[in-house]
Coordinates of C-alpha atoms in Angstrom, one line a residue:
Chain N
X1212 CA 31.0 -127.3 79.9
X1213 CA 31.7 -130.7 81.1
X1214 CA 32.3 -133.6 78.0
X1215 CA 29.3 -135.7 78.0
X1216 CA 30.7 -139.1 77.7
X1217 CA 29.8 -142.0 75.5
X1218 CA 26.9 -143.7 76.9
X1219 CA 25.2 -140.1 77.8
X1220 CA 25.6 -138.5 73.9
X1221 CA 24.1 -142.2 73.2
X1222 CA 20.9 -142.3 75.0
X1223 CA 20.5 -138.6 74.0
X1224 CA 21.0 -139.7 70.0
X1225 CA 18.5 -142.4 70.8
X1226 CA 16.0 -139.9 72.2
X1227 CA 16.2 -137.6 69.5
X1228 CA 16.1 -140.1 67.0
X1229 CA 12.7 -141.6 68.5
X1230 CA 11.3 -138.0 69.3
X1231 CA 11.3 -137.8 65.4
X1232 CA 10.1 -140.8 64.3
X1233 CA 7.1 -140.2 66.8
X1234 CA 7.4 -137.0 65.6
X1235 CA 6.7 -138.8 61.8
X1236 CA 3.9 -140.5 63.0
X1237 CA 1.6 -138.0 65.0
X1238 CA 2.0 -135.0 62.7
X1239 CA 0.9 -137.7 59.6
X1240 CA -2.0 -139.0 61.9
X1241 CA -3.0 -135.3 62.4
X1242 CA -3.0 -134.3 59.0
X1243 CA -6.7 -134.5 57.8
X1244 CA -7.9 -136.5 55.0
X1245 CA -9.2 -133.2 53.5
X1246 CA -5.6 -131.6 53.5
X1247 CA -4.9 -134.4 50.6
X1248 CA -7.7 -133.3 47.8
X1249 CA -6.0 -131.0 45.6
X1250 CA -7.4 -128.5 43.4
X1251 CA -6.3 -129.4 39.4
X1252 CA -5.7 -125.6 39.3
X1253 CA -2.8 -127.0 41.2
X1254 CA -1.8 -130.2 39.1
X1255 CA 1.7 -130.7 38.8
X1256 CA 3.6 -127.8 40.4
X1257 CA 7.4 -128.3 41.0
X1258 CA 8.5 -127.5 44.6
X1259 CA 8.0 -123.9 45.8
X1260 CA 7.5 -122.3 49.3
X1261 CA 3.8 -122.8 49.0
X1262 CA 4.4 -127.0 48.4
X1263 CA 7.6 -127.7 49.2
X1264 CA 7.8 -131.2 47.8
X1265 CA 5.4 -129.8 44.6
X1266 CA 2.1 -131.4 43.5
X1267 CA 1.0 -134.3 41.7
X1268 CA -0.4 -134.6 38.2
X1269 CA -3.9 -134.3 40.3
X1270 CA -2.7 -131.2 42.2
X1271 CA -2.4 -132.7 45.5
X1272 CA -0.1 -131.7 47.9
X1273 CA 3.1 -133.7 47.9
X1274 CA 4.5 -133.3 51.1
X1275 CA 1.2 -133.9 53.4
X1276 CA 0.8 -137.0 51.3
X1277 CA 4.5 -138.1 51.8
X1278 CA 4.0 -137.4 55.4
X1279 CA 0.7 -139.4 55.5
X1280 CA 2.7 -141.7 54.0
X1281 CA 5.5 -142.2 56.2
X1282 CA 2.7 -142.3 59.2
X1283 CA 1.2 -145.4 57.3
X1284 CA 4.5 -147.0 56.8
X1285 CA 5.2 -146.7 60.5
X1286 CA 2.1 -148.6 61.4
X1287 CA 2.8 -151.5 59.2
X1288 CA 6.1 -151.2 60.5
X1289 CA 4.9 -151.6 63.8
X1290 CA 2.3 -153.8 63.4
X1291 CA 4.1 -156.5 61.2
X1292 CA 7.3 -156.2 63.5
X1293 CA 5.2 -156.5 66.3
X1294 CA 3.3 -159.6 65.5
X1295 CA 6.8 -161.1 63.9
X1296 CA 7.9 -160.5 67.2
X1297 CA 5.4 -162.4 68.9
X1298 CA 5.6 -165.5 65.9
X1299 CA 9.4 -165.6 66.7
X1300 CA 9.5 -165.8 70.6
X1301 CA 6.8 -168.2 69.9
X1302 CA 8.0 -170.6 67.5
X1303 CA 11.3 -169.7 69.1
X1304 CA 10.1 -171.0 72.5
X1305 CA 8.5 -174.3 71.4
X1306 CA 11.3 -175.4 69.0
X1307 CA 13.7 -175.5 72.5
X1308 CA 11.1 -177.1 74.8
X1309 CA 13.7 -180.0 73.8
X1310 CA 11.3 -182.0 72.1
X1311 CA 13.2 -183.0 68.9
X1312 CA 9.9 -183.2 66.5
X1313 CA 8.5 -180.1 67.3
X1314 CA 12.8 -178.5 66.8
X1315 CA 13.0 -180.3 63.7
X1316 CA 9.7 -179.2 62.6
X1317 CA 10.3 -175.6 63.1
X1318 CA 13.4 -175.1 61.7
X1319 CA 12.1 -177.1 58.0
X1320 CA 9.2 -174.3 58.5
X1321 CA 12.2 -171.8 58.9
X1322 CA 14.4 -173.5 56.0
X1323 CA 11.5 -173.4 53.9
X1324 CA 9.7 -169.9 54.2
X1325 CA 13.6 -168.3 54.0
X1326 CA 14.1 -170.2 51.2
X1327 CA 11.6 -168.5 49.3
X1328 CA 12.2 -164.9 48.2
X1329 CA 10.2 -162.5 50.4
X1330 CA 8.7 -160.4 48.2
X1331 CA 7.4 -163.1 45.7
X1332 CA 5.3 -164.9 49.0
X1333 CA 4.8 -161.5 50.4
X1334 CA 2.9 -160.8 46.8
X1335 CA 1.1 -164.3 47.1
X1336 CA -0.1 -164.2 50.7
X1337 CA -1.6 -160.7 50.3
X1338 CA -3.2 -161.3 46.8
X1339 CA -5.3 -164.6 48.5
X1340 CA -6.3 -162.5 51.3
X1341 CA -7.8 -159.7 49.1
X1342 CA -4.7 -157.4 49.0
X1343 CA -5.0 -154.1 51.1
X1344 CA -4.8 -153.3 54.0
X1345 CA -4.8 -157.0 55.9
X1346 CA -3.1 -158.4 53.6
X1347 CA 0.1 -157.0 53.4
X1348 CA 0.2 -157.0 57.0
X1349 CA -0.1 -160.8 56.7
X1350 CA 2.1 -161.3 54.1
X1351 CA 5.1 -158.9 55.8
X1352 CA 4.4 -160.4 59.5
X1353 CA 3.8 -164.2 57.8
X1354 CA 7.4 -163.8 55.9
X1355 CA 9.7 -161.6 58.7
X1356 CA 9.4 -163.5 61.8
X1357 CA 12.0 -166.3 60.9
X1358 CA 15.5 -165.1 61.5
X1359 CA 14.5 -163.6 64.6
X1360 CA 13.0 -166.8 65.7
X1361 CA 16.0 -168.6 64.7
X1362 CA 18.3 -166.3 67.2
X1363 CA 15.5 -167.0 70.2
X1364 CA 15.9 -170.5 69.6
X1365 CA 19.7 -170.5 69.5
X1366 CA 19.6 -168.3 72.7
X1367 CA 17.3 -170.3 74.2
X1368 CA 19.2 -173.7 73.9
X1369 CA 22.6 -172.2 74.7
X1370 CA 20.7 -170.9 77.9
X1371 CA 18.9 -173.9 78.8
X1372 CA 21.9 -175.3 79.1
X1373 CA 23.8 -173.5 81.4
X1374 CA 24.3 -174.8 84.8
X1375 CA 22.7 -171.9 87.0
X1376 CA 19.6 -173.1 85.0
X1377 CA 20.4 -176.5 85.9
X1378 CA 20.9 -176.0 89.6
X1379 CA 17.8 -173.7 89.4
X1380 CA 15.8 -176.8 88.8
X1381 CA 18.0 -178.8 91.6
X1382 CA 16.6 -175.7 93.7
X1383 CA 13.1 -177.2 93.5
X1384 CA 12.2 -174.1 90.9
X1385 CA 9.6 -175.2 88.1
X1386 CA 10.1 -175.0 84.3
X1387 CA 7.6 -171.9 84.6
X1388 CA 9.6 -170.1 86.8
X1389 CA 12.7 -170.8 85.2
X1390 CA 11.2 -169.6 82.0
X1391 CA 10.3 -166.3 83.7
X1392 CA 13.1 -165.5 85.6
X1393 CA 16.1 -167.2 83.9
X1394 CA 15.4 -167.7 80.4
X1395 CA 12.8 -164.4 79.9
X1396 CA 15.0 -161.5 80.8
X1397 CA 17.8 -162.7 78.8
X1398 CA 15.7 -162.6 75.7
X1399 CA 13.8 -159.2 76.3
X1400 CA 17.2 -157.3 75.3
X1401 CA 17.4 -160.0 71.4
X1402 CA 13.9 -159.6 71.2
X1403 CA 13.2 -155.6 70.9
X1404 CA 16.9 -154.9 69.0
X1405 CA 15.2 -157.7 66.4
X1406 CA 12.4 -156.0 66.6
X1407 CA 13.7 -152.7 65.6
X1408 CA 16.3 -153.8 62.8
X1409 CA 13.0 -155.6 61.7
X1410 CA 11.0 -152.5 61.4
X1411 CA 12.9 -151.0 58.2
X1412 CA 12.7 -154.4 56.3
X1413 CA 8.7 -154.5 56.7
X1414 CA 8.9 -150.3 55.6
X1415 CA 10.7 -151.2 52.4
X1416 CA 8.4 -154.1 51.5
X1417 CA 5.6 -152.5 52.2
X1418 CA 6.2 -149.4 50.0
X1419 CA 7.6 -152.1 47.3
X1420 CA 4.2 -154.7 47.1
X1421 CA 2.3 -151.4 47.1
X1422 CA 4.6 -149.9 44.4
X1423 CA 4.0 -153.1 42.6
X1424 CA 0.1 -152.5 42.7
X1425 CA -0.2 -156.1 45.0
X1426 CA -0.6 -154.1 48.3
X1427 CA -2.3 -151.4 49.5
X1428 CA -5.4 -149.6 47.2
X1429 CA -4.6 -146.3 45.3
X1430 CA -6.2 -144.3 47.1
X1431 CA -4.0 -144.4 50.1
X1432 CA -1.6 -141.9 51.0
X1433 CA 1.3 -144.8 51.0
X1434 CA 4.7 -144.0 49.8
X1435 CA 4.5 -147.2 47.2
X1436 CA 1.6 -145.7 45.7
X1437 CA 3.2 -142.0 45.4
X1438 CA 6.2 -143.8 44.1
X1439 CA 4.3 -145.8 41.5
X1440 CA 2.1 -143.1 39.9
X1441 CA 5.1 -140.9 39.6
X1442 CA 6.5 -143.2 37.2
X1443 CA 3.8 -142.4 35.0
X1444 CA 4.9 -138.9 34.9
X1445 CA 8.7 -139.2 35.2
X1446 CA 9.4 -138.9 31.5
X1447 CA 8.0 -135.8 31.3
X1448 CA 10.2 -134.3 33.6
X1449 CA 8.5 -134.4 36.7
X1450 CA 11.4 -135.8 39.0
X1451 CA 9.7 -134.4 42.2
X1452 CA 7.3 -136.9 43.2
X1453 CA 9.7 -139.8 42.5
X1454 CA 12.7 -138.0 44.5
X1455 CA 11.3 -136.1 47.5
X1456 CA 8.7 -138.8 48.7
X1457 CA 11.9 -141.4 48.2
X1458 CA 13.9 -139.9 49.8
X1459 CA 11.6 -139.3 52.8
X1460 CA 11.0 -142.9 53.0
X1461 CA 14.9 -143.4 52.8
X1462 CA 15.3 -141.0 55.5
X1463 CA 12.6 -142.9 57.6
X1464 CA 14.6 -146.0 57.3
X1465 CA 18.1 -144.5 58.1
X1466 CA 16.5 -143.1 61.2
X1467 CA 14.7 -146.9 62.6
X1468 CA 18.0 -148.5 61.3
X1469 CA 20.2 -145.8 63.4
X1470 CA 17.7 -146.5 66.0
X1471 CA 18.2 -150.0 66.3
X1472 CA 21.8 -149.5 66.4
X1473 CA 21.8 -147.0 69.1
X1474 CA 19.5 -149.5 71.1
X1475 CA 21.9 -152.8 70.4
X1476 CA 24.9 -150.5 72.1
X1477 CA 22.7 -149.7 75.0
X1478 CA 21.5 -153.0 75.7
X1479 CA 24.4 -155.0 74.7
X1480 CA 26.4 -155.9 77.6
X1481 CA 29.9 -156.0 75.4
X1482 CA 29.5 -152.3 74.6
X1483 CA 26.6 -151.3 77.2
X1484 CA 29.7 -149.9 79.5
X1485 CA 31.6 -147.6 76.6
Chain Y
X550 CA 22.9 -196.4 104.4
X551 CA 22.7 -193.1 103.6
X552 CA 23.2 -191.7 100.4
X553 CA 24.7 -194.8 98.0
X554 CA 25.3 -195.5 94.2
X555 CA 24.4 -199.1 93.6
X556 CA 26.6 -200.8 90.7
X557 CA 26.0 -197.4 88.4
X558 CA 27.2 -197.2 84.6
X559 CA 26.9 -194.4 82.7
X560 CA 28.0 -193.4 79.3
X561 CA 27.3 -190.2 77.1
X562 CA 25.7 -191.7 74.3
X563 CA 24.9 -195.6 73.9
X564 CA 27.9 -196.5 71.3
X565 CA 30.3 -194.6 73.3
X566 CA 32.9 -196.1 75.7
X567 CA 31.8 -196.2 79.3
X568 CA 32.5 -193.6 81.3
X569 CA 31.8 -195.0 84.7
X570 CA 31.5 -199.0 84.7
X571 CA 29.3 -201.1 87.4
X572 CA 30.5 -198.2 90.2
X573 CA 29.5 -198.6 93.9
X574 CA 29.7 -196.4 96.8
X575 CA 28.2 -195.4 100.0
X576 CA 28.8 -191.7 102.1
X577 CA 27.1 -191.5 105.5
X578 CA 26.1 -188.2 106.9
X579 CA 28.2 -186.6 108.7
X580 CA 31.1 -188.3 106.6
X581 CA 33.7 -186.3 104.3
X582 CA 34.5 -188.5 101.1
X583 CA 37.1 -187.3 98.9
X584 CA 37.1 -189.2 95.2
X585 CA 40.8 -188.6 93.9
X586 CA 41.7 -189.3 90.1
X587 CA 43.4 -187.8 87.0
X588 CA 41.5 -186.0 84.5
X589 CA 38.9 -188.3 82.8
X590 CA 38.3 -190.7 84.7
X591 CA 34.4 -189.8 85.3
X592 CA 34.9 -187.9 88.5
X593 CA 32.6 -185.1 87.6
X594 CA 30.2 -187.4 85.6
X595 CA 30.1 -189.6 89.1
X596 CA 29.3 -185.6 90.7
X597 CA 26.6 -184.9 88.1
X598 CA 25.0 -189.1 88.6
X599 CA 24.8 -188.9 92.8
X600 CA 23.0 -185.5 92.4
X601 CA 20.5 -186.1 90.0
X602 CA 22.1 -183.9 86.7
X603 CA 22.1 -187.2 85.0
X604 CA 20.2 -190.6 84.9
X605 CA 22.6 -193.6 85.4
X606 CA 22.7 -195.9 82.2
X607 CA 22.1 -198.9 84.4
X608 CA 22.3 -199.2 88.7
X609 CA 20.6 -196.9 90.7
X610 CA 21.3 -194.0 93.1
X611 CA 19.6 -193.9 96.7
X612 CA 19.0 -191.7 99.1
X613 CA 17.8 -193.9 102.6
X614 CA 17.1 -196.6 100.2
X615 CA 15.0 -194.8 97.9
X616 CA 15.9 -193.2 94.8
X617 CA 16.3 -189.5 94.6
X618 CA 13.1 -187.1 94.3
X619 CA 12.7 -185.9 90.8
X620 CA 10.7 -182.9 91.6
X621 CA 10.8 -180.1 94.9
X622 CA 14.6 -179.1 96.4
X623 CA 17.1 -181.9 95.9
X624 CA 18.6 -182.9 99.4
X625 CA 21.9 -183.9 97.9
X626 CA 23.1 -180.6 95.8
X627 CA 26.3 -180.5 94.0
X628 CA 28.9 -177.1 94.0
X629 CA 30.2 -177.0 90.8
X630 CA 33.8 -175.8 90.0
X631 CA 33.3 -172.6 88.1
X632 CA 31.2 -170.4 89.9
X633 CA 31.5 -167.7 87.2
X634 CA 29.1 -170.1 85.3
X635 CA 26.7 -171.3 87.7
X636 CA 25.5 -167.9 88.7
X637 CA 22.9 -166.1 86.3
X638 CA 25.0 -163.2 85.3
X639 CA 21.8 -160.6 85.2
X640 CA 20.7 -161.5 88.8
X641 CA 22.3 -159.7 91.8
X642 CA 23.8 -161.9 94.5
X643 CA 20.7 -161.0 96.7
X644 CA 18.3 -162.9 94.4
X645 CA 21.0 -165.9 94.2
X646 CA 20.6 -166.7 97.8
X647 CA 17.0 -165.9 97.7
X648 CA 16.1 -168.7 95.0
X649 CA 17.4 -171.3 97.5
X650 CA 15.1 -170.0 100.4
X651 CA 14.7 -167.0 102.6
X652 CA 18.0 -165.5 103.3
X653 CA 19.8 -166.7 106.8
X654 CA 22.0 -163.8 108.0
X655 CA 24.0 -166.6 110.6
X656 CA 24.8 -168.4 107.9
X657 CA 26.2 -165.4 105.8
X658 CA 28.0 -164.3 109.0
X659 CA 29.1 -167.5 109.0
X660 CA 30.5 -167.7 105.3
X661 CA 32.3 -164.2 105.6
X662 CA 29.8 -162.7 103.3
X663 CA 29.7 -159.0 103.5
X664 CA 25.9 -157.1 103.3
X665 CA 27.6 -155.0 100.9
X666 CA 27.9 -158.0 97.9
X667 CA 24.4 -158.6 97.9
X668 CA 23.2 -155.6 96.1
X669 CA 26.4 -156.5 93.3
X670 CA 26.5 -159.0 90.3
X671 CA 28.6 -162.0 89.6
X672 CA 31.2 -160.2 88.0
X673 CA 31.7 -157.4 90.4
X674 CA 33.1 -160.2 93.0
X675 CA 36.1 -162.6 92.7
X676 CA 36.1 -166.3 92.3
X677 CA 36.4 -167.0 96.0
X678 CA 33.6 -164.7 96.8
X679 CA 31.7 -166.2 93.8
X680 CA 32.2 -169.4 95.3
X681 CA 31.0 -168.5 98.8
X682 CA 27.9 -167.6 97.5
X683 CA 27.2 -170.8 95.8
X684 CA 28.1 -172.5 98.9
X685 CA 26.0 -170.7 100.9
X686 CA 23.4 -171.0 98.6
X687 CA 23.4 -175.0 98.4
X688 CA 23.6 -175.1 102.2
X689 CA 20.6 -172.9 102.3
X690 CA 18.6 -175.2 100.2
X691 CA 18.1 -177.5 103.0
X692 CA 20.7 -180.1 101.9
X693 CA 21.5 -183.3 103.4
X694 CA 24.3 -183.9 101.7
X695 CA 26.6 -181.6 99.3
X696 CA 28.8 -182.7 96.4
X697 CA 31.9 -180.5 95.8
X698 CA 33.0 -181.0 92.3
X699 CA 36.3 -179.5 92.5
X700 CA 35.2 -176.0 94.0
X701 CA 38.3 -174.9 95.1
X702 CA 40.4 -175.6 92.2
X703 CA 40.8 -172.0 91.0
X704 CA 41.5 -170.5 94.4
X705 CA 44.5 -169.6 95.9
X706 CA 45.8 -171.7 98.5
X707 CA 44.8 -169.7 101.6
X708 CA 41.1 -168.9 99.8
X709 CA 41.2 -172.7 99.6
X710 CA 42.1 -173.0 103.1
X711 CA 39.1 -170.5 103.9
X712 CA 36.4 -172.3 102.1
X713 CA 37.2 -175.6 103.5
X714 CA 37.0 -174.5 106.8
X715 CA 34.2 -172.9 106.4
X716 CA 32.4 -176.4 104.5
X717 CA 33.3 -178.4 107.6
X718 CA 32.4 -176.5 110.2
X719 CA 29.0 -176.0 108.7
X720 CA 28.7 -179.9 107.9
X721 CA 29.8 -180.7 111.5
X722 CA 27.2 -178.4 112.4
X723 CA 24.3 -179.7 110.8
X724 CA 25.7 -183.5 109.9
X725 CA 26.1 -183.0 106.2
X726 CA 27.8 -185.9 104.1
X727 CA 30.3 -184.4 102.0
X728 CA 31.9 -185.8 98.6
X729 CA 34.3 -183.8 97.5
X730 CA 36.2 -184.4 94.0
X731 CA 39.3 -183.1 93.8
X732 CA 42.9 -183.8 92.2
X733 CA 44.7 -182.4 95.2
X734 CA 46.0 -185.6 97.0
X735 CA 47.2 -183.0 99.7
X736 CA 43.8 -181.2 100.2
X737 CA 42.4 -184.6 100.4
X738 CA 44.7 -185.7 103.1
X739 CA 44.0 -182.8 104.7
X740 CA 39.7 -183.0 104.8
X741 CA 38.9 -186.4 103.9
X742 CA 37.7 -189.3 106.8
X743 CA 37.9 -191.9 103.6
X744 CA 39.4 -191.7 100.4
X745 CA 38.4 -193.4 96.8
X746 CA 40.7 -193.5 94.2
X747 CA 39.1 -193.8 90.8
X748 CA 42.1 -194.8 89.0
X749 CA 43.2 -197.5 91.0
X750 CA 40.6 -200.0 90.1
X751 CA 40.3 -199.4 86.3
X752 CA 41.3 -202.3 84.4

C-alpha cells in the first residue's frame, strides 16, 4: 500500500474527528426524553453491561443522560461560538473602518470585559436574564467574542494597509468591494479556526455555571448538572457519576480542541503544504 | 501642462522634518522623466504624492489643470517596487488583470506574458514575471500617465533591459508620460528625455 502522506492522513483525522462529534450530537438528539426516567428499582447501580456508565441515586440511566448531555453542550457550543463569531468580525470590522473613536472605543470595551473574569460576568449576565437556557447562551456568547475580535481587527489593519489594497482603490474599486474580495477571504480562514478553538471554552463554561447551579435548570440532561448532583453522592462511594460523565465531557473537548488544530494546519498557509 | 506638482510639501506627521519642501514639476505625455537621488530624499513619497496615495501638506497636484479625481480609475497609476507585495497573494494572476478591466490578450502578447501564468499565484512566478503583471495591469487601467517607483530594482540586468523596453514601447504607443524613480544613473541615461535630480537642489 502506498504511504498516505501528511496532508491526506490530515484531512482524514479531521473527518473522523468531526464524523464523531456529529456522531455526539445526533445519537443525543435521538435519544428520547422517556429513555431518561429511571425506575428507583434501579437507583444507584455501579456500571455493568446493562448501564455501562451505572445509575443515579434516582435510577436513571447514566450514559443516555451523559450522551444527552454532550448533545446539549454541543449546541451551546455552537450557538455561543457562533454568535461570538459574528460579535467579533463585527466589532472587529468597525474598530478598523479607521475611525479612531469608534477603534479606541472598542478596544476599552475589549480591555474592560477581558479584564473581568469570565465566569464571575458569565454568572451575572445569566442570573439578570433569568438563568436557563437564554441566559447562559448570553452570558458565554456576551463574554467569548473579544479575543477573536481583537485578531480580526489586527488582521484587518495590517491588511488595510497593504499596497495591493491600496492600488485596488487607485483601480477605481469601492470600499465594498474591497471588503469582499480583498479583506473578506483573508479573514474566513482566522474566523472559523477562532471559532473552533472557541467551541471548547463555551463547553467548559457551560457545564461549570450549570455545575454551579447559575445556569441551566436541574432537570436538564446537562453534564454540569450530572456533575453537580453527583457530588451529593460522592462520599458514599459512588465515583461513577462524577468520573464517567467527566470524562465524556473531557473527551468532547479533546476532540473540538484536536479539531481545531487539525483545521489551523489545513488552512494555514505556513503548514497548509506539509 | 499636463500632469504637474505645483510648489508641493509634504511631511509624515506635522512636527516632523519635511520630507519634500515647496517641490515643482511638470511631465508631458508622451515624455519619460527620470527623478534620480540617494536614499531618502523623498523620491518614493514624491511617487506616492503625483498618484494620489497621499495628500500634499501644502501645493497642489494637477492633472490638465485640475486636481486628481478622488473616486473611479486614477489616470496617473504608480508601479511600485516590490511586486511580491502589491499583488493579493490568494488571487490568481487571472483576477489581478481582471480588477483593472477586461483582459487585452495584445497587450499580454505584448508583455511576454504566457496563458499558462494566469491560472497561477504570485508566488508561483518570479519577480520579473511578478512585475510584468503589475505593469500590464496599470496599463490596462486606462492610464495616462504611469509612475515607476523603482520597479526594476530587483531584476537582473537583462530582465531590466526587458521591462524597459517593453514600458516604452507601450508609452510610445499610446503617449503615456512616464516618471520613473530610480537610483541607476546609467538606466536613467539610458530611458530618460529629462532628468531631475533631487539631491542637487537641497540646501
Amino acid at each position: 500500500m502506498k504511504r498516505l502522506n501528511r496532508r491526506t492522513r490530515l484531512l482524514i483525522l479531521t473527518a473522523v474527528t468531526a464524523a464523531a462529534l456529529i456522531c455526539m450530537y445526533v445519537l443525543g438528539l435521538a435519544i428520547p426524553d422517556e429513555a431518561v426516567e429511571g425506575s428507583f428499582l434501579e437507583a444507584g447501580e455501579p456500571p455493568s453491561f446493562e448501564h455501562i456508565f451505572g445509575t443515579d441515586s434516582l435510577g436513571r440511566d447514566l450514559f443516555t443522560r451523559t450522551i444527552k448531555g454532550l448533545s446539549l453542550s454541543i449546541t451551546v457550543g455552537l450557538v455561543a461560538s457562533a454568535v461570538s463569531a459574528v460579535i467579533a468580525i463585527l466589532v472587529g470590522l468597525a474598530a478598523a473602518t479607521g475611525i479612531k473613536g469608534i477603534d479606541g472605543f472598542i478596544n476599552w470595551l475589549i480591555d474592560l470585559t477581558m479584564g473581568v473574569p469570565h465566569t464571575i460576568l458569565i454568572i451575572l449576565i445569566s442570573f439578570a436574564l433569568g438563568r436557563g437556557f437564554t441566559g447562559l447562551l448570553a452570558g458565554i456568547a456576551a463574554t467569548h467574542w473579544c479575543s477573536l475580535a481583537r485578531l480580526i481587527r489586527g488582521e484587518v489593519l495590517q491588511l488595510r494597509s497593504q499596497q495591493y489594497v491600496a492600488i485596488s482603490r487607485k483601480l477605481g474599486k469601492s470600499n465594498r468591494w474591497i471588503l469582499a474580495h480583498h479583506l473578506l477571504p483573508h479573514l474566513v480562514p482566522q474566523l472559523l479556526v477562532g471559532l473552533v478553538l472557541m467551541f471548547p471554552h463555551a463547553i467548559l463554561h457551560e457545564a461549570s455555571i450549570s455545575f454551579l447551579g447559575f445556569g441551566l435548570p436541574p432537570e436538564q440532561p446537562a453534564i454540569g448538572i450530572i456533575l453537580s448532583e453527583s457530588m451529593r453522592y460522592l462520599s458514599a462511594g459512588m465515583w461513577w457519576p462524577a468520573v464517567l460523565p467527566g470524562a465524556a465531557l473531557v473527551l468532547l473537548v479533546l476532540l473540538v480542541d484536536k479539531l481545531g488544530d487539525e483545521l489551523k494546519m489545513i488552512l494555514d498557509p505556513y503548514s497548509a503544504q506539509e | 501642462m499636463a500632469l504637474e506638482a505645483k510648489n508641493v510639501s509634504f511631511r509624515y506627521g506635522s512636527n516632523k522634518t519635511w520630507v519634500l519642501e515647496n517641490k515643482s514639476l511638470s511631465l508631458e505625455r508622451g515624455e519619460c522623466l527620470v527623478i534620480l537621488a540617494p536614499s531618502g530624499y523623498g523620491k518614493t513619497t514624491l511617487a506616492m504624492l503625483l498618484a494620489g496615495y497621499l495628500k500634499p501638506e501644502r501645493g497642489e497636484i494637477l492633472l490638465d489643470g485640475r486636481p486628481l479625481p478622488m473616486s473611479g480609475v486614477c489616470p496617473v497609476q504608480l508601479i511600485f517596487q516590490h511586486p511580491e507585495k502589491a499583488l493579493n497573494p490568494r488571487w490568481r494572476m487571472r483576477r489581478v488583470l481582471e480588477e483593472s478591466g477586461a483582459i487585452q490578450e495584445d497587450m499580454m502578447d505584448e508583455f511576454g506574458i504566457e496563458r499558462a501564468w494566469l491560472d497561477r499565484f504570485p508566488r508561483e512566478l518570479s519577480g520579473g514575471e511578478m512585475q510584468r503583471f503589475c505593469i500590464a495591469r496599470a496599463l490596462m487601467s486606462g492610464a495616462e500617465f504611469i509612475i515607476c517607483d523603482e520597479i526594476s530594482t530587483m531584476l537582473d540586468t537583462i530582465s531590466q533591459a526587458q521591462i524597459w523596453e517593453l514600458v516604452l514601447r507601450e508609452a510610445a504607443k499610446r503617449d503615456i508620460g512616464i516618471l520613473a524613480i530610480t537610483h541607476n544613473r546609467f538606466l536613467a541615461g539610458r530611458i530618460a528625455d529629462r532628468i531631475i535630480d533631487l539631491s542637487a537642489d537641497r540646501g
